XYZ file of N, CA and C in Angstrom:
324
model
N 75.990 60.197 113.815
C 77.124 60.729 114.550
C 76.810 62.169 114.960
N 76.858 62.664 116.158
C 76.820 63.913 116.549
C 77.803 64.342 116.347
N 77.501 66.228 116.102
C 78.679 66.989 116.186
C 79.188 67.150 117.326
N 80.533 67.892 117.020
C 81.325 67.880 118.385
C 81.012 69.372 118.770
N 81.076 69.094 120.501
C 80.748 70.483 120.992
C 81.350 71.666 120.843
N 80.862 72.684 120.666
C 81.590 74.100 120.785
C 82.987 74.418 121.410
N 82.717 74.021 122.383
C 83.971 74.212 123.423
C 85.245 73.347 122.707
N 84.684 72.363 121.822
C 86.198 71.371 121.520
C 86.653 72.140 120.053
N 85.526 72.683 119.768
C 85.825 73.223 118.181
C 86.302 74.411 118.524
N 85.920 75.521 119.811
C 87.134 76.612 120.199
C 88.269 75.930 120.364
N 88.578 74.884 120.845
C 90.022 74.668 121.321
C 91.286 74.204 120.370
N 90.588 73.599 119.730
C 90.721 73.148 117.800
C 91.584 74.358 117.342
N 90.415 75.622 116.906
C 90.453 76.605 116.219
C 92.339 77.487 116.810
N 91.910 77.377 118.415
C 92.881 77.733 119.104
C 94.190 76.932 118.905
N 94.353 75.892 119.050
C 95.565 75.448 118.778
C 95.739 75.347 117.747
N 94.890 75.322 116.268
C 95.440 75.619 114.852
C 95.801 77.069 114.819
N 95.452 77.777 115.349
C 96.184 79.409 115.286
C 97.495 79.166 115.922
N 97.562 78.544 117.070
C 98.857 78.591 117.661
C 100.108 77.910 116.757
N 99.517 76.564 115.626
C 100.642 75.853 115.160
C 101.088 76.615 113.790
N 100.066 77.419 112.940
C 100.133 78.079 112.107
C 100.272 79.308 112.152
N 100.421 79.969 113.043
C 101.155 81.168 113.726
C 100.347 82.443 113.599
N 98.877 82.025 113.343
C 97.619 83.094 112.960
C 97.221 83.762 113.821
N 96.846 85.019 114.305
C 95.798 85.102 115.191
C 94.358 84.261 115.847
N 94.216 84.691 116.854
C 93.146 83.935 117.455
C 91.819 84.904 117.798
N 90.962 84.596 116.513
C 89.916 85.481 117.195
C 88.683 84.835 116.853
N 88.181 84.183 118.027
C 87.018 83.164 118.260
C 85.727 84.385 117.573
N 85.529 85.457 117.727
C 84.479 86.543 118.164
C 84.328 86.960 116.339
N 85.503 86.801 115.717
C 85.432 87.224 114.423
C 85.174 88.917 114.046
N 86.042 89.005 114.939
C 86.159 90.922 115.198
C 86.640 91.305 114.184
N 87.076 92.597 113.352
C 87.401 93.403 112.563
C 88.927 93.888 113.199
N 90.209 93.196 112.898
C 91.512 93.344 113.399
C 92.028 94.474 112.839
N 92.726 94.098 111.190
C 93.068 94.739 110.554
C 94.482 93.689 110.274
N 94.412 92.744 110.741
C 95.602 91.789 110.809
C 96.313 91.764 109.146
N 95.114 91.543 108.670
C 95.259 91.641 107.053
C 96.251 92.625 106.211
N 96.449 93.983 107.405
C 96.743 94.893 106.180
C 98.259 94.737 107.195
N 97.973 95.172 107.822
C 99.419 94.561 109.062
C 100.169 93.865 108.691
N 99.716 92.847 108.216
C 100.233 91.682 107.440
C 101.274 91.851 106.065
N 100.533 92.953 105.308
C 100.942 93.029 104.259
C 102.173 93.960 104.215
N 103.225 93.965 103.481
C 104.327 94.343 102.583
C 104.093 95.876 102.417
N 105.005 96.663 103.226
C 104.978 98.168 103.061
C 105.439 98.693 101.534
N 104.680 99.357 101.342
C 104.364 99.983 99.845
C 105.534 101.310 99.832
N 105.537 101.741 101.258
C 106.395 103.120 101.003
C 107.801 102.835 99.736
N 108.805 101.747 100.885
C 110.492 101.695 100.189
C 109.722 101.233 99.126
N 109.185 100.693 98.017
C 109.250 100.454 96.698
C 109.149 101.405 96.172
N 107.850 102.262 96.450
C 107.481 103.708 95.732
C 108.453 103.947 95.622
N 109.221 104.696 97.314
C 110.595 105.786 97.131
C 111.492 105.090 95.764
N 111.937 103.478 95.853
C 112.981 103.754 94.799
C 112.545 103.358 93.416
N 111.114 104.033 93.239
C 110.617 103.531 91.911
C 110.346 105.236 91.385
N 110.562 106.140 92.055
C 110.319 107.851 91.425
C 111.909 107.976 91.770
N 112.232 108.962 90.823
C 113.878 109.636 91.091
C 113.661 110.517 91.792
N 114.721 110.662 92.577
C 114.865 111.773 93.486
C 114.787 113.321 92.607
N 114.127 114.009 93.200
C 114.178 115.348 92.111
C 114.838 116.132 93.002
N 115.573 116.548 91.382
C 116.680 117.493 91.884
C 116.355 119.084 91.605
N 116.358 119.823 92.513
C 116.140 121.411 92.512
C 117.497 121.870 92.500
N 116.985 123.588 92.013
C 118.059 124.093 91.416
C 118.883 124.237 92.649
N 118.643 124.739 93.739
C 119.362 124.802 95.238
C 120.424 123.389 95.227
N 119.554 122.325 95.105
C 120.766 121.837 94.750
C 121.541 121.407 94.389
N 121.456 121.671 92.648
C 122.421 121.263 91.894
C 123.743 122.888 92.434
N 123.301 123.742 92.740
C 124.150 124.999 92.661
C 124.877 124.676 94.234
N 124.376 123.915 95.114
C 125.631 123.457 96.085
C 126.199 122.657 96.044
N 125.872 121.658 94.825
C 126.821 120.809 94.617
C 127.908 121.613 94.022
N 127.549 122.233 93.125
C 128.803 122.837 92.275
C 128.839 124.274 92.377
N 129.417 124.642 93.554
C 129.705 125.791 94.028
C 130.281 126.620 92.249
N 131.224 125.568 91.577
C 132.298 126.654 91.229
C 131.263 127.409 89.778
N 129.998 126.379 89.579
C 129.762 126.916 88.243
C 129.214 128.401 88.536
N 129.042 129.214 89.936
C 128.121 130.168 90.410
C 127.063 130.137 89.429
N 125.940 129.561 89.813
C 124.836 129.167 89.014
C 123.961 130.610 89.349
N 123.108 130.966 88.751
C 121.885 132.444 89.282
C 121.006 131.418 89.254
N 119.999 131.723 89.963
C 118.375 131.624 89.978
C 117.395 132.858 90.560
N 117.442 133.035 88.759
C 116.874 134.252 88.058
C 115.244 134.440 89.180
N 114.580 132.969 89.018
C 113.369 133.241 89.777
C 113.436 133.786 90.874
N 114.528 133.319 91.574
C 114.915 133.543 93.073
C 115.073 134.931 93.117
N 116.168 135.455 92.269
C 116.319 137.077 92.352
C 115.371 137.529 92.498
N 113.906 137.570 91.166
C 113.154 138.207 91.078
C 111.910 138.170 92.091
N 112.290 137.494 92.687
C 111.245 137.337 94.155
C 112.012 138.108 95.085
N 113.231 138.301 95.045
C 113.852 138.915 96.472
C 113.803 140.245 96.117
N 113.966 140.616 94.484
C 113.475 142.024 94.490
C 112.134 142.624 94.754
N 111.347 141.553 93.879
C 109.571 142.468 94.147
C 109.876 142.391 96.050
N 109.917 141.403 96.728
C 109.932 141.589 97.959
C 110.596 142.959 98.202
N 111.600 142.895 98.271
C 112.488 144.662 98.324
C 111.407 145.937 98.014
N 110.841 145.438 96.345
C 110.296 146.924 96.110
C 108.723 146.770 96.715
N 108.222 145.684 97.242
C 106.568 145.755 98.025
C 107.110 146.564 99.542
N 108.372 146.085 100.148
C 108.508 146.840 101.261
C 109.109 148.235 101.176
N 109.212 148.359 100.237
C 109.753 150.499 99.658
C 108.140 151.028 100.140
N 107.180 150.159 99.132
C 106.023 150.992 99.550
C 105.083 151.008 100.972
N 105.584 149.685 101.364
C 104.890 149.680 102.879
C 103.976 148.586 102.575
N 103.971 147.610 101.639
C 103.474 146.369 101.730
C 103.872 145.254 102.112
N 104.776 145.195 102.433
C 105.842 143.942 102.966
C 104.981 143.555 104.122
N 105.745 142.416 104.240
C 105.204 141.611 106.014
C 105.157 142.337 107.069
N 104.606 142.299 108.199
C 104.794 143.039 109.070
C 105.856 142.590 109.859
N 106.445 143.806 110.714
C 107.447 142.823 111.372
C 107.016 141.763 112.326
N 108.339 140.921 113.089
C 107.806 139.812 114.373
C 107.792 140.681 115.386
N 107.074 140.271 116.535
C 107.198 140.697 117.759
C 108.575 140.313 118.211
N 109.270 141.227 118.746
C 110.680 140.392 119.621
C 109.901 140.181 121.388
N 109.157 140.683 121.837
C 108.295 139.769 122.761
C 106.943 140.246 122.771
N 106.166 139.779 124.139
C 105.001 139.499 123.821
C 103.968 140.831 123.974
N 104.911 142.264 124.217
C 104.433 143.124 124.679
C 104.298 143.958 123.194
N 105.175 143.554 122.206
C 104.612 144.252 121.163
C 103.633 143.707 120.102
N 103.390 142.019 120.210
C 102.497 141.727 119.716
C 101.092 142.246 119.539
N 100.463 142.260 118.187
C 99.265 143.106 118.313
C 98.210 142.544 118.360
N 98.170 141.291 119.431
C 97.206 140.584 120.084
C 96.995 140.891 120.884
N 97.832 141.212 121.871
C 97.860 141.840 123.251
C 98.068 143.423 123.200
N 97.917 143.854 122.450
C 97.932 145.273 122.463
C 96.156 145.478 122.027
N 95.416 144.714 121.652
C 94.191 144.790 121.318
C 93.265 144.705 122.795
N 93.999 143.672 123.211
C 93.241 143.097 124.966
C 93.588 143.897 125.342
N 94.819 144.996 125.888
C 94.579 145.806 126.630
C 93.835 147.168 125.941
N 93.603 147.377 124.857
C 92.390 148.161 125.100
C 91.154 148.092 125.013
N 90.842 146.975 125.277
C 89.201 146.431 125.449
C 89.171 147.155 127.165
């Protein structure tokens, strides 16, 4: 018994993809159909870690307990006392004429 020709075994292949609802790829290319395929991992993760809660906002939930965050202060002060001495950020440009990018190009 001879085998059957190529052309009948593409057409085969083709209409078993079509009844089983598979892709069709005679060439046996590298799709990715596989992962496509599969079940997104994100929503399980998300509701498998608890949401973490920071101090910001447990203290807007509950305005009334006036909560401090001591860390917080102590960053807004050193900030305060680095700019007493002249270490602070520099300021923003409010446009492009005081930026000191363009104050460099024009004196080249």
């Amino acid at each position: 018994m001879a085998a059957p020709a190529r052309s009948r075994l593409l057409e085969l292949t083709r209409l078993r993809c079509d009844v089983f609802s598979t892709l069709y790829n005679p060439l046996g290319l590298r799709t990715g159909a596989k992962y496509l395929r599969a079940r997104l991992r994100g929503p399980s993760m998300v509701q498998y870690y608890p949401k973490q809660l920071s101090f910001k906002d447990l203290s807007k939930s509950m305005p009334q307990l006036k909560l401090v965050n001591f860390e917080e202060e102590q960053r807004l002060f050193d900030v305060a006392e680095r700019k007493k001495r002249g270490k602070g950020a520099p300021k923003k440009a409010k446009s492009p004429e005081e930026s000191r990018r363009l104050a460099k190009k024009k004196r080249k």
